[in-house]
Amino acid sequence: MSRSSLQENIYITIFGTHTPAGKNFDIALIVTILASITVLMLGSISNISAQWGEVFFWMEWGFTLVFTIEYLLRLYSSPKPAAYARSFYGIVDLLAILPTYLVFLFPTAHYLMVIRLLRVMRIFRVLKLMRYLQDSNLLLRSLMQSSRKILIFFTTVAVLVTVFGSLMFVIEGPEHGFTSIPYSIYWAIVTLTTVGYGDVVPQTDLGKALASFTMLMGYSIIAVPTGIITAEISQQSQLHRTLVKCMNCSRAGHEPDAVFCKHCGSQLAEPDDRVVQTAEG
Amino acid sequence: MSRSSLQENIYITIFGTHTPAGKNFDIALIVTILASITVLMLGSISNISAQWGEVFFWMEWGFTLVFTIEYLLRLYSSPKPAAYARSFYGIVDLLAILPTYLVFLFPTAHYLMVIRLLRVMRIFRVLKLMRYLQDSNLLLRSLMQSSRKILIFFTTVAVLVTVFGSLMFVIEGPEHGFTSIPYSIYWAIVTLTTVGYGDVVPQTDLGKALASFTMLMGYSIIAVPTGIITAEISQQSQLHRTLVKCMNCSRAGHEPDAVFCKHCGSQLAEPDDRVVQTAEG
Amino acid sequence: MSRSSLQENIYITIFGTHTPAGKNFDIALIVTILASITVLMLGSISNISAQWGEVFFWMEWGFTLVFTIEYLLRLYSSPKPAAYARSFYGIVDLLAILPTYLVFLFPTAHYLMVIRLLRVMRIFRVLKLMRYLQDSNLLLRSLMQSSRKILIFFTTVAVLVTVFGSLMFVIEGPEHGFTSIPYSIYWAIVTLTTVGYGDVVPQTDLGKALASFTMLMGYSIIAVPTGIITAEISQQSQLHRTLVKCMNCSRAGHEPDAVFCKHCGSQLAEPDDRVVQTAEG
Amino acid sequence: MSRSSLQENIYITIFGTHTPAGKNFDIALIVTILASITVLMLGSISNISAQWGEVFFWMEWGFTLVFTIEYLLRLYSSPKPAAYARSFYGIVDLLAILPTYLVFLFPTAHYLMVIRLLRVMRIFRVLKLMRYLQDSNLLLRSLMQSSRKILIFFTTVAVLVTVFGSLMFVIEGPEHGFTSIPYSIYWAIVTLTTVGYGDVVPQTDLGKALASFTMLMGYSIIAVPTGIITAEISQQSQLHRTLVKCMNCSRAGHEPDAVFCKHCGSQLAEPDDRVVQTAEG
């Protein structure tokens, strides 16, 4: 191990979550992220921005400084800096600081859209929070296990909205607001997902009949992804239960709300630690 | 026990639900709560209020008197008055009477909002009804057991609406009604939850594409909380079934709709009492 | 048995579903019901009614005659006519013919509402169709078994919409369209159930924040009834499976898609007949 | 077998999916279908169509040529051409090419609707994609197994919307936008499915009360199809798991995420192949 003990200590504090220093670091970071997002949101409201613009400007530089230091420390302390930089969180951490510097470099950018994009991109700092949800193993595993079925479901939905949208385009046509096929498909999505904005609605009787059919279909097929994910979660948690082992006597099969081993009476691991344990071996 | 037998009797009547007097008290209280809420609602409709205002005024004082007596009796008879006063129901009981007295004390309050708040706060008397739902052990336990997963789900949803809302702010901008990031996030919530008021809708093609994606995502991820809670309820009710014991021969494992013990033939406890039993031992 | 064999034969034809005559009667009745409803619906469209009004009038009398004969035959052939007359289907059968005669008796009724009500009430003939869904034992039993949990769920929803609606009345007030507490509760129901008409929407920032919270809550708690009913249906169908017995060797525990008994090889009852069988013993 | 080896080879390439040539053919066909649909959609947007109309016209002929050749090859190579031509995919393949020729034959059709229908019908080429979803056995089997329960559910929903719609027609009447019973039923569907366009909403207090009840009912009964399908999917996947056999030692009962046989250690079939295997024997 050619890494200095300084690197090792920083690594444990920044990437780890189990030491007191690591926990404090995490809490401080979460607070900074939330504060930074709040400032950004308030800054987008025109009358608040008019009054507090300058304060927000300096606070933004403060946040960027903090996130820059965090990014550099992560790069410095990581055993594999290149892998970190190319990982999902490495990119998120970089995107959290880049826009501020870019706005600084090109203060007189001609395109309003670019400026707005750069300013708003900073809100993706919210993705830094995802790091703290990553031990949601059960949920993620359920989704992964079901990913193929979910893909089939989505393709079916895509085919359905294309067919319903196109039929509606024929029935209602541009004269009733269904100006093109893509726009009619947008209507079909709005209807099938039961969102129902009401910005474009069928006018003719035949159109209303087709819309009714689309709604009833949307109302029913929502049951399919629910069924898939429920079945998967049930199976995962049953599986999990079978795998929970007592640390003392190594016997498995404990009830999900058991706190003590029913064979030897020693305390079982906390439910959340059990998940991690299961995943590791 | 230094408590008087009067205190004890009142306690059993007011807090208990199993004696005939206790049941009558509960029914009378529920009727009073519902009547009080009805009067409040009717009083908020301007033309009814104009005609019946005075009647409602005196009825309101009647209800407040009843709830005040109830509150004082609870304080008097409770073995731990301070604990009661600080409990959820203690606060709800106090909030049910406080606003009427406050309006009486400050009849010429300058701020309309305060008056309206005080008047409407009385409707929180509806929370007094929650007391009678508290033996909904299975539901509550399922929610509690899943609370960590539900928190993860909500954080994910919060991150999603922030990202989608911000992107929409960039794409559509103030010129199409997306005036600020918080307002765009409001749009994202309206869309992701499939509510779809239609008060602000995307105007550009890119915006409509993003909106379609948001809807499909909202349509699918609703499956996740459903899956979590279903899996939990299934597990809880299976667990429950295993734990149902015959009062006579103490053997467990009865079918959920069994009325008699299949081993000794004696009658089993009522399904709802079984839950309580399980919770107690 | 003092009943004539005519009565018995009519009874088997009309109330039964297993004889060829009974099946033909059922099909004829279903067709008549659907035709009658179609005529009623078309008659409510003003320009169709203007043209075909007289034809519809005579068809309506035809349908009423058929349903009257059916009702009288049911009364005549039923072993317990009084019990039939007071049963759900007895009342539905009476309501299917009564309005036509009432309109005939009071042709110059002064109140438009009453006429309209009488005319439209005939559409409740659709309830006669429910008779043919009555072997949906599994579904109904699941709902019955869960009825207590569903009641708790509905009371919770009622409390929630009262609280959210009242808060919204305070925050937005009559000046933003929330004219009274009942109307604000209507808004809360529209929002919590994710219907989202958009006829009344929050205008203030605080109102939008509360609306967002209401939506997210509605989006999540829909998982609760789903979970309850899913758990119940799963349990019922598992239970059912255990109870399916081979008619030949009387052994139970067959797979849900099994067609032949795995022990003796004789054919198993049709899945739908199995349900009936289970219910009977 | 009187079929030529050319026919056999084409058959394996076109209908099969396991040979490299078959896979390449499938990918090429999917790309062509998606390209063809994209061109059709873009062509329906009036300003894009004005500029690129001629390019789209020739591309459309190109796509039609490709699909015509594909159709003829399928007819030629299929062991039972008549059966193919009358199958779902045979009809879809024919419908994918027919409209273009029909438009060519009747270029001066008088009815705009017919022209539009013929043009848009080409979008049903999207149904050709369904072919590649057909190994979604588990999903389809779950739906099939539940089809009777789903039919009961739909009939119940149909009865409910008829009753609610008719009541609303009586309560609100043509003067508040509920112009006829069919239109009121359309409103009931929009409300019960929680779509909520908001194009027609109740105006009277009684109407709002009934609408609230409809919404709450819609909000709850969505749980029923979800419960049915979830229970079915759970059962199917449990059944499936029991049936997964190790190819080497033929022992069943492997965990759903097992990769190796727990008895002999040899690799298990891929999860998706397992489904096919199960279906075959």
mmCIF file with all atom_site columns, N, CA, C and O in Angstrom, chain A residues 148 166 170 174 181-182 185 187 191 194-196 198 208 212 215 219-220 226-227 239, chain D residues 41 44 116 120 123 135 154 183 186 190 193-197 218 221-222 226 230 255 272:
data_model
loop_
_atom_site.group_PDB
_atom_site.id
_atom_site.type_symbol
_atom_site.label_atom_id
_atom_site.label_alt_id
_atom_site.label_comp_id
_atom_site.label_asym_id
_atom_site.label_entity_id
_atom_site.label_seq_id
_atom_site.pdbx_PDB_ins_code
_atom_site.Cartn_x
_atom_site.Cartn_y
_atom_site.Cartn_z
_atom_site.occupancy
_atom_site.B_iso_or_equiv
_atom_site.pdbx_formal_charge
_atom_site.auth_seq_id
_atom_site.auth_comp_id
_atom_site.auth_asym_id
_atom_site.auth_atom_id
_atom_site.pdbx_PDB_model_num
ATOM 1   N N  . ARG A 1 148 ? -36.558 -6.800  -17.313 1.00 0.00 ? 148 ARG A N  1
ATOM 2   C CA . ARG A 1 148 ? -36.960 -7.314  -18.624 1.00 0.00 ? 148 ARG A CA 1
ATOM 3   C C  . ARG A 1 148 ? -38.484 -7.219  -18.793 1.00 0.00 ? 148 ARG A C  1
ATOM 4   O O  . ARG A 1 148 ? -38.978 -6.777  -19.821 1.00 0.00 ? 148 ARG A O  1
ATOM 5   N N  . SER A 1 166 ? -52.766 7.627   -33.188 1.00 0.00 ? 166 SER A N  1
ATOM 6   C CA . SER A 1 166 ? -52.975 7.721   -34.634 1.00 0.00 ? 166 SER A CA 1
ATOM 7   C C  . SER A 1 166 ? -54.456 7.643   -34.982 1.00 0.00 ? 166 SER A C  1
ATOM 8   O O  . SER A 1 166 ? -54.949 8.402   -35.824 1.00 0.00 ? 166 SER A O  1
ATOM 9   N N  . VAL A 1 170 ? -56.886 10.467  -36.897 1.00 0.00 ? 170 VAL A N  1
ATOM 10  C CA . VAL A 1 170 ? -57.813 10.243  -38.006 1.00 0.00 ? 170 VAL A CA 1
ATOM 11  C C  . VAL A 1 170 ? -59.217 10.718  -37.634 1.00 0.00 ? 170 VAL A C  1
ATOM 12  O O  . VAL A 1 170 ? -59.879 11.415  -38.404 1.00 0.00 ? 170 VAL A O  1
ATOM 13  N N  . PRO A 1 174 ? -56.823 17.732  -37.345 1.00 0.00 ? 174 PRO A N  1
ATOM 14  C CA . PRO A 1 174 ? -56.305 19.054  -36.954 1.00 0.00 ? 174 PRO A CA 1
ATOM 15  C C  . PRO A 1 174 ? -57.419 20.047  -36.606 1.00 0.00 ? 174 PRO A C  1
ATOM 16  O O  . PRO A 1 174 ? -57.195 20.955  -35.817 1.00 0.00 ? 174 PRO A O  1
ATOM 17  N N  . ILE A 1 181 ? -49.608 13.622  -35.725 1.00 0.00 ? 181 ILE A N  1
ATOM 18  C CA . ILE A 1 181 ? -49.553 12.318  -35.046 1.00 0.00 ? 181 ILE A CA 1
ATOM 19  C C  . ILE A 1 181 ? -48.755 12.401  -33.742 1.00 0.00 ? 181 ILE A C  1
ATOM 20  O O  . ILE A 1 181 ? -49.231 11.945  -32.714 1.00 0.00 ? 181 ILE A O  1
ATOM 21  N N  . PRO A 1 182 ? -47.548 13.000  -33.763 1.00 0.00 ? 182 PRO A N  1
ATOM 22  C CA . PRO A 1 182 ? -46.826 13.058  -32.482 1.00 0.00 ? 182 PRO A CA 1
ATOM 23  C C  . PRO A 1 182 ? -47.646 13.755  -31.389 1.00 0.00 ? 182 PRO A C  1
ATOM 24  O O  . PRO A 1 182 ? -47.649 13.319  -30.237 1.00 0.00 ? 182 PRO A O  1
ATOM 25  N N  . ILE A 1 185 ? -50.195 11.432  -30.134 1.00 0.00 ? 185 ILE A N  1
ATOM 26  C CA . ILE A 1 185 ? -49.589 10.431  -29.248 1.00 0.00 ? 185 ILE A CA 1
ATOM 27  C C  . ILE A 1 185 ? -49.375 11.042  -27.859 1.00 0.00 ? 185 ILE A C  1
ATOM 28  O O  . ILE A 1 185 ? -49.582 10.383  -26.836 1.00 0.00 ? 185 ILE A O  1
ATOM 29  N N  . TRP A 1 187 ? -51.304 13.244  -26.577 1.00 0.00 ? 187 TRP A N  1
ATOM 30  C CA . TRP A 1 187 ? -52.630 13.158  -25.971 1.00 0.00 ? 187 TRP A CA 1
ATOM 31  C C  . TRP A 1 187 ? -52.869 11.755  -25.415 1.00 0.00 ? 187 TRP A C  1
ATOM 32  O O  . TRP A 1 187 ? -53.380 11.590  -24.310 1.00 0.00 ? 187 TRP A O  1
ATOM 33  N N  . THR A 1 191 ? -53.653 10.635  -21.589 1.00 0.00 ? 191 THR A N  1
ATOM 34  C CA . THR A 1 191 ? -54.894 9.945   -21.238 1.00 0.00 ? 191 THR A CA 1
ATOM 35  C C  . THR A 1 191 ? -54.634 8.572   -20.626 1.00 0.00 ? 191 THR A C  1
ATOM 36  O O  . THR A 1 191 ? -55.201 8.228   -19.594 1.00 0.00 ? 191 THR A O  1
ATOM 37  N N  . THR A 1 194 ? -53.605 8.404   -17.129 1.00 0.00 ? 194 THR A N  1
ATOM 38  C CA . THR A 1 194 ? -54.627 9.027   -16.279 1.00 0.00 ? 194 THR A CA 1
ATOM 39  C C  . THR A 1 194 ? -54.200 10.389  -15.740 1.00 0.00 ? 194 THR A C  1
ATOM 40  O O  . THR A 1 194 ? -54.722 10.835  -14.720 1.00 0.00 ? 194 THR A O  1
ATOM 41  N N  . VAL A 1 195 ? -53.260 11.056  -16.421 1.00 0.00 ? 195 VAL A N  1
ATOM 42  C CA . VAL A 1 195 ? -52.900 12.418  -16.005 1.00 0.00 ? 195 VAL A CA 1
ATOM 43  C C  . VAL A 1 195 ? -54.052 13.363  -16.347 1.00 0.00 ? 195 VAL A C  1
ATOM 44  O O  . VAL A 1 195 ? -54.578 14.057  -15.482 1.00 0.00 ? 195 VAL A O  1
ATOM 45  N N  . GLY A 1 196 ? -54.425 13.392  -17.644 1.00 0.00 ? 196 GLY A N  1
ATOM 46  C CA . GLY A 1 196 ? -55.603 14.164  -18.041 1.00 0.00 ? 196 GLY A CA 1
ATOM 47  C C  . GLY A 1 196 ? -55.506 15.655  -17.836 1.00 0.00 ? 196 GLY A C  1
ATOM 48  O O  . GLY A 1 196 ? -56.299 16.228  -17.104 1.00 0.00 ? 196 GLY A O  1
ATOM 49  N N  . GLY A 1 198 ? -56.274 17.972  -19.941 1.00 0.00 ? 198 GLY A N  1
ATOM 50  C CA . GLY A 1 198 ? -57.445 18.630  -20.484 1.00 0.00 ? 198 GLY A CA 1
ATOM 51  C C  . GLY A 1 198 ? -57.098 19.753  -21.443 1.00 0.00 ? 198 GLY A C  1
ATOM 52  O O  . GLY A 1 198 ? -57.972 20.513  -21.837 1.00 0.00 ? 198 GLY A O  1
ATOM 53  N N  . LYS A 1 208 ? -64.783 10.608  -28.396 1.00 0.00 ? 208 LYS A N  1
ATOM 54  C CA . LYS A 1 208 ? -65.032 10.416  -26.968 1.00 0.00 ? 208 LYS A CA 1
ATOM 55  C C  . LYS A 1 208 ? -65.113 8.933   -26.625 1.00 0.00 ? 208 LYS A C  1
ATOM 56  O O  . LYS A 1 208 ? -64.651 8.509   -25.574 1.00 0.00 ? 208 LYS A O  1
ATOM 57  N N  . SER A 1 212 ? -62.684 7.074   -24.075 1.00 0.00 ? 212 SER A N  1
ATOM 58  C CA . SER A 1 212 ? -63.174 6.273   -22.951 1.00 0.00 ? 212 SER A CA 1
ATOM 59  C C  . SER A 1 212 ? -62.475 4.927   -22.910 1.00 0.00 ? 212 SER A C  1
ATOM 60  O O  . SER A 1 212 ? -62.042 4.462   -21.848 1.00 0.00 ? 212 SER A O  1
ATOM 61  N N  . MET A 1 215 ? -58.938 5.330   -21.676 1.00 0.00 ? 215 MET A N  1
ATOM 62  C CA . MET A 1 215 ? -58.888 5.537   -20.224 1.00 0.00 ? 215 MET A CA 1
ATOM 63  C C  . MET A 1 215 ? -59.054 4.229   -19.463 1.00 0.00 ? 215 MET A C  1
ATOM 64  O O  . MET A 1 215 ? -58.302 3.945   -18.532 1.00 0.00 ? 215 MET A O  1
ATOM 65  N N  . TYR A 1 219 ? -56.440 2.570   -17.066 1.00 0.00 ? 219 TYR A N  1
ATOM 66  C CA . TYR A 1 219 ? -56.853 2.314   -15.687 1.00 0.00 ? 219 TYR A CA 1
ATOM 67  C C  . TYR A 1 219 ? -56.543 0.874   -15.294 1.00 0.00 ? 219 TYR A C  1
ATOM 68  O O  . TYR A 1 219 ? -56.230 0.581   -14.146 1.00 0.00 ? 219 TYR A O  1
ATOM 69  N N  . SER A 1 220 ? -56.643 -0.048  -16.272 1.00 0.00 ? 220 SER A N  1
ATOM 70  C CA . SER A 1 220 ? -56.443 -1.471  -15.970 1.00 0.00 ? 220 SER A CA 1
ATOM 71  C C  . SER A 1 220 ? -54.985 -1.878  -16.066 1.00 0.00 ? 220 SER A C  1
ATOM 72  O O  . SER A 1 220 ? -54.489 -2.624  -15.235 1.00 0.00 ? 220 SER A O  1
ATOM 73  N N  . THR A 1 226 ? -47.489 -2.896  -11.396 1.00 0.00 ? 226 THR A N  1
ATOM 74  C CA . THR A 1 226 ? -47.657 -3.073  -9.960  1.00 0.00 ? 226 THR A CA 1
ATOM 75  C C  . THR A 1 226 ? -47.538 -4.545  -9.596  1.00 0.00 ? 226 THR A C  1
ATOM 76  O O  . THR A 1 226 ? -46.823 -4.910  -8.659  1.00 0.00 ? 226 THR A O  1
ATOM 77  N N  . GLY A 1 227 ? -48.222 -5.391  -10.361 1.00 0.00 ? 227 GLY A N  1
ATOM 78  C CA . GLY A 1 227 ? -48.156 -6.821  -10.101 1.00 0.00 ? 227 GLY A CA 1
ATOM 79  C C  . GLY A 1 227 ? -46.740 -7.350  -10.218 1.00 0.00 ? 227 GLY A C  1
ATOM 80  O O  . GLY A 1 227 ? -46.276 -8.107  -9.365  1.00 0.00 ? 227 GLY A O  1
ATOM 81  N N  . LEU A 1 239 ? -36.928 -14.323 0.286   1.00 0.00 ? 239 LEU A N  1
ATOM 82  C CA . LEU A 1 239 ? -35.581 -14.828 0.083   1.00 0.00 ? 239 LEU A CA 1
ATOM 83  C C  . LEU A 1 239 ? -34.669 -14.294 1.171   1.00 0.00 ? 239 LEU A C  1
ATOM 84  O O  . LEU A 1 239 ? -33.914 -15.021 1.806   1.00 0.00 ? 239 LEU A O  1
ATOM 85  N N  . MET D 1 41  ? -44.763 9.964   -38.854 1.00 0.00 ? 41  MET D N  1
ATOM 86  C CA . MET D 1 41  ? -45.089 10.953  -37.824 1.00 0.00 ? 41  MET D CA 1
ATOM 87  C C  . MET D 1 41  ? -44.648 12.342  -38.244 1.00 0.00 ? 41  MET D C  1
ATOM 88  O O  . MET D 1 41  ? -45.399 13.302  -38.134 1.00 0.00 ? 41  MET D O  1
ATOM 89  N N  . SER D 1 44  ? -46.820 14.021  -40.705 1.00 0.00 ? 44  SER D N  1
ATOM 90  C CA . SER D 1 44  ? -48.117 14.532  -40.271 1.00 0.00 ? 44  SER D CA 1
ATOM 91  C C  . SER D 1 44  ? -48.023 15.935  -39.687 1.00 0.00 ? 44  SER D C  1
ATOM 92  O O  . SER D 1 44  ? -49.037 16.569  -39.419 1.00 0.00 ? 44  SER D O  1
ATOM 93  N N  . ARG D 1 116 ? -57.093 10.241  -45.198 1.00 0.00 ? 116 ARG D N  1
ATOM 94  C CA . ARG D 1 116 ? -56.384 10.367  -43.932 1.00 0.00 ? 116 ARG D CA 1
ATOM 95  C C  . ARG D 1 116 ? -56.278 9.011   -43.246 1.00 0.00 ? 116 ARG D C  1
ATOM 96  O O  . ARG D 1 116 ? -55.242 8.651   -42.722 1.00 0.00 ? 116 ARG D O  1
ATOM 97  N N  . VAL D 1 120 ? -52.833 7.127   -42.304 1.00 0.00 ? 120 VAL D N  1
ATOM 98  C CA . VAL D 1 120 ? -52.482 6.898   -40.910 1.00 0.00 ? 120 VAL D CA 1
ATOM 99  C C  . VAL D 1 120 ? -52.436 5.404   -40.593 1.00 0.00 ? 120 VAL D C  1
ATOM 100 O O  . VAL D 1 120 ? -51.658 4.966   -39.757 1.00 0.00 ? 120 VAL D O  1
ATOM 101 N N  . ILE D 1 123 ? -49.386 3.461   -39.864 1.00 0.00 ? 123 ILE D N  1
ATOM 102 C CA . ILE D 1 123 ? -48.697 3.470   -38.570 1.00 0.00 ? 123 ILE D CA 1
ATOM 103 C C  . ILE D 1 123 ? -48.917 2.167   -37.807 1.00 0.00 ? 123 ILE D C  1
ATOM 104 O O  . ILE D 1 123 ? -48.193 1.873   -36.851 1.00 0.00 ? 123 ILE D O  1
ATOM 105 N N  . ASP D 1 135 ? -42.300 -13.650 -26.540 1.00 0.00 ? 135 ASP D N  1
ATOM 106 C CA . ASP D 1 135 ? -41.841 -14.591 -25.519 1.00 0.00 ? 135 ASP D CA 1
ATOM 107 C C  . ASP D 1 135 ? -42.119 -14.064 -24.116 1.00 0.00 ? 135 ASP D C  1
ATOM 108 O O  . ASP D 1 135 ? -41.522 -14.509 -23.148 1.00 0.00 ? 135 ASP D O  1
ATOM 109 N N  . PHE D 1 154 ? -64.567 -5.589  -15.463 1.00 0.00 ? 154 PHE D N  1
ATOM 110 C CA . PHE D 1 154 ? -64.967 -4.601  -16.459 1.00 0.00 ? 154 PHE D CA 1
ATOM 111 C C  . PHE D 1 154 ? -66.482 -4.442  -16.520 1.00 0.00 ? 154 PHE D C  1
ATOM 112 O O  . PHE D 1 154 ? -66.985 -3.332  -16.701 1.00 0.00 ? 154 PHE D O  1
ATOM 113 N N  . TYR D 1 183 ? -73.004 11.074  -22.998 1.00 0.00 ? 183 TYR D N  1
ATOM 114 C CA . TYR D 1 183 ? -71.979 12.054  -22.658 1.00 0.00 ? 183 TYR D CA 1
ATOM 115 C C  . TYR D 1 183 ? -71.720 12.062  -21.149 1.00 0.00 ? 183 TYR D C  1
ATOM 116 O O  . TYR D 1 183 ? -70.584 12.227  -20.696 1.00 0.00 ? 183 TYR D O  1
ATOM 117 N N  . TYR D 1 186 ? -69.542 9.243   -20.410 1.00 0.00 ? 186 TYR D N  1
ATOM 118 C CA . TYR D 1 186 ? -68.166 9.659   -20.744 1.00 0.00 ? 186 TYR D CA 1
ATOM 119 C C  . TYR D 1 186 ? -67.555 10.414  -19.568 1.00 0.00 ? 186 TYR D C  1
ATOM 120 O O  . TYR D 1 186 ? -66.430 10.147  -19.151 1.00 0.00 ? 186 TYR D O  1
ATOM 121 N N  . VAL D 1 190 ? -64.271 9.367   -17.365 1.00 0.00 ? 190 VAL D N  1
ATOM 122 C CA . VAL D 1 190 ? -63.165 10.306  -17.136 1.00 0.00 ? 190 VAL D CA 1
ATOM 123 C C  . VAL D 1 190 ? -62.894 10.447  -15.631 1.00 0.00 ? 190 VAL D C  1
ATOM 124 O O  . VAL D 1 190 ? -61.746 10.541  -15.200 1.00 0.00 ? 190 VAL D O  1
ATOM 125 N N  . THR D 1 193 ? -61.844 6.750   -13.743 1.00 0.00 ? 193 THR D N  1
ATOM 126 C CA . THR D 1 193 ? -60.485 6.306   -14.039 1.00 0.00 ? 193 THR D CA 1
ATOM 127 C C  . THR D 1 193 ? -59.454 7.312   -13.547 1.00 0.00 ? 193 THR D C  1
ATOM 128 O O  . THR D 1 193 ? -58.263 7.149   -13.812 1.00 0.00 ? 193 THR D O  1
ATOM 129 N N  . THR D 1 194 ? -59.894 8.348   -12.854 1.00 0.00 ? 194 THR D N  1
ATOM 130 C CA . THR D 1 194 ? -59.033 9.418   -12.308 1.00 0.00 ? 194 THR D CA 1
ATOM 131 C C  . THR D 1 194 ? -58.263 10.164  -13.391 1.00 0.00 ? 194 THR D C  1
ATOM 132 O O  . THR D 1 194 ? -57.232 10.757  -13.104 1.00 0.00 ? 194 THR D O  1
ATOM 133 N N  . VAL D 1 195 ? -58.765 10.147  -14.642 1.00 0.00 ? 195 VAL D N  1
ATOM 134 C CA . VAL D 1 195 ? -58.130 10.949  -15.684 1.00 0.00 ? 195 VAL D CA 1
ATOM 135 C C  . VAL D 1 195 ? -58.419 12.430  -15.417 1.00 0.00 ? 195 VAL D C  1
ATOM 136 O O  . VAL D 1 195 ? -57.513 13.242  -15.303 1.00 0.00 ? 195 VAL D O  1
ATOM 137 N N  . GLY D 1 196 ? -59.707 12.788  -15.340 1.00 0.00 ? 196 GLY D N  1
ATOM 138 C CA . GLY D 1 196 ? -60.068 14.148  -14.943 1.00 0.00 ? 196 GLY D CA 1
ATOM 139 C C  . GLY D 1 196 ? -59.640 15.236  -15.890 1.00 0.00 ? 196 GLY D C  1
ATOM 140 O O  . GLY D 1 196 ? -58.886 16.124  -15.523 1.00 0.00 ? 196 GLY D O  1
ATOM 141 N N  . TYR D 1 197 ? -60.133 15.197  -17.155 1.00 0.00 ? 197 TYR D N  1
ATOM 142 C CA . TYR D 1 197 ? -59.802 16.259  -18.108 1.00 0.00 ? 197 TYR D CA 1
ATOM 143 C C  . TYR D 1 197 ? -60.230 17.622  -17.590 1.00 0.00 ? 197 TYR D C  1
ATOM 144 O O  . TYR D 1 197 ? -59.555 18.617  -17.761 1.00 0.00 ? 197 TYR D O  1
ATOM 145 N N  . GLY D 1 218 ? -63.559 5.227   -7.663  1.00 0.00 ? 218 GLY D N  1
ATOM 146 C CA . GLY D 1 218 ? -62.552 4.945   -8.680  1.00 0.00 ? 218 GLY D CA 1
ATOM 147 C C  . GLY D 1 218 ? -61.176 4.746   -8.066  1.00 0.00 ? 218 GLY D C  1
ATOM 148 O O  . GLY D 1 218 ? -60.416 3.864   -8.468  1.00 0.00 ? 218 GLY D O  1
ATOM 149 N N  . ILE D 1 221 ? -61.377 1.137   -6.331  1.00 0.00 ? 221 ILE D N  1
ATOM 150 C CA . ILE D 1 221 ? -61.553 -0.112  -7.071  1.00 0.00 ? 221 ILE D CA 1
ATOM 151 C C  . ILE D 1 221 ? -60.423 -0.375  -8.043  1.00 0.00 ? 221 ILE D C  1
ATOM 152 O O  . ILE D 1 221 ? -60.326 -1.473  -8.573  1.00 0.00 ? 221 ILE D O  1
ATOM 153 N N  . ILE D 1 222 ? -59.550 0.608   -8.263  1.00 0.00 ? 222 ILE D N  1
ATOM 154 C CA . ILE D 1 222 ? -58.363 0.313   -9.070  1.00 0.00 ? 222 ILE D CA 1
ATOM 155 C C  . ILE D 1 222 ? -57.547 -0.761  -8.374  1.00 0.00 ? 222 ILE D C  1
ATOM 156 O O  . ILE D 1 222 ? -56.767 -1.486  -9.002  1.00 0.00 ? 222 ILE D O  1
ATOM 157 N N  . THR D 1 226 ? -55.490 -4.680  -9.853  1.00 0.00 ? 226 THR D N  1
ATOM 158 C CA . THR D 1 226 ? -54.108 -4.819  -9.395  1.00 0.00 ? 226 THR D CA 1
ATOM 159 C C  . THR D 1 226 ? -53.957 -6.062  -8.542  1.00 0.00 ? 226 THR D C  1
ATOM 160 O O  . THR D 1 226 ? -53.035 -6.858  -8.728  1.00 0.00 ? 226 THR D O  1
ATOM 161 N N  . THR D 1 230 ? -51.681 -9.159  -9.587  1.00 0.00 ? 230 THR D N  1
ATOM 162 C CA . THR D 1 230 ? -50.542 -9.423  -8.709  1.00 0.00 ? 230 THR D CA 1
ATOM 163 C C  . THR D 1 230 ? -50.594 -10.847 -8.180  1.00 0.00 ? 230 THR D C  1
ATOM 164 O O  . THR D 1 230 ? -49.593 -11.575 -8.215  1.00 0.00 ? 230 THR D O  1
ATOM 165 N N  . GLU D 1 255 ? -33.765 -21.432 -6.540  1.00 0.00 ? 255 GLU D N  1
ATOM 166 C CA . GLU D 1 255 ? -34.088 -20.042 -6.211  1.00 0.00 ? 255 GLU D CA 1
ATOM 167 C C  . GLU D 1 255 ? -34.167 -19.236 -7.510  1.00 0.00 ? 255 GLU D C  1
ATOM 168 O O  . GLU D 1 255 ? -33.461 -19.547 -8.466  1.00 0.00 ? 255 GLU D O  1
ATOM 169 N N  . ASP D 1 272 ? -34.633 -16.404 -19.010 1.00 0.00 ? 272 ASP D N  1
ATOM 170 C CA . ASP D 1 272 ? -35.632 -16.262 -20.077 1.00 0.00 ? 272 ASP D CA 1
ATOM 171 C C  . ASP D 1 272 ? -35.827 -17.562 -20.838 1.00 0.00 ? 272 ASP D C  1
ATOM 172 O O  . ASP D 1 272 ? -36.916 -17.889 -21.286 1.00 0.00 ? 272 ASP D O  1
#
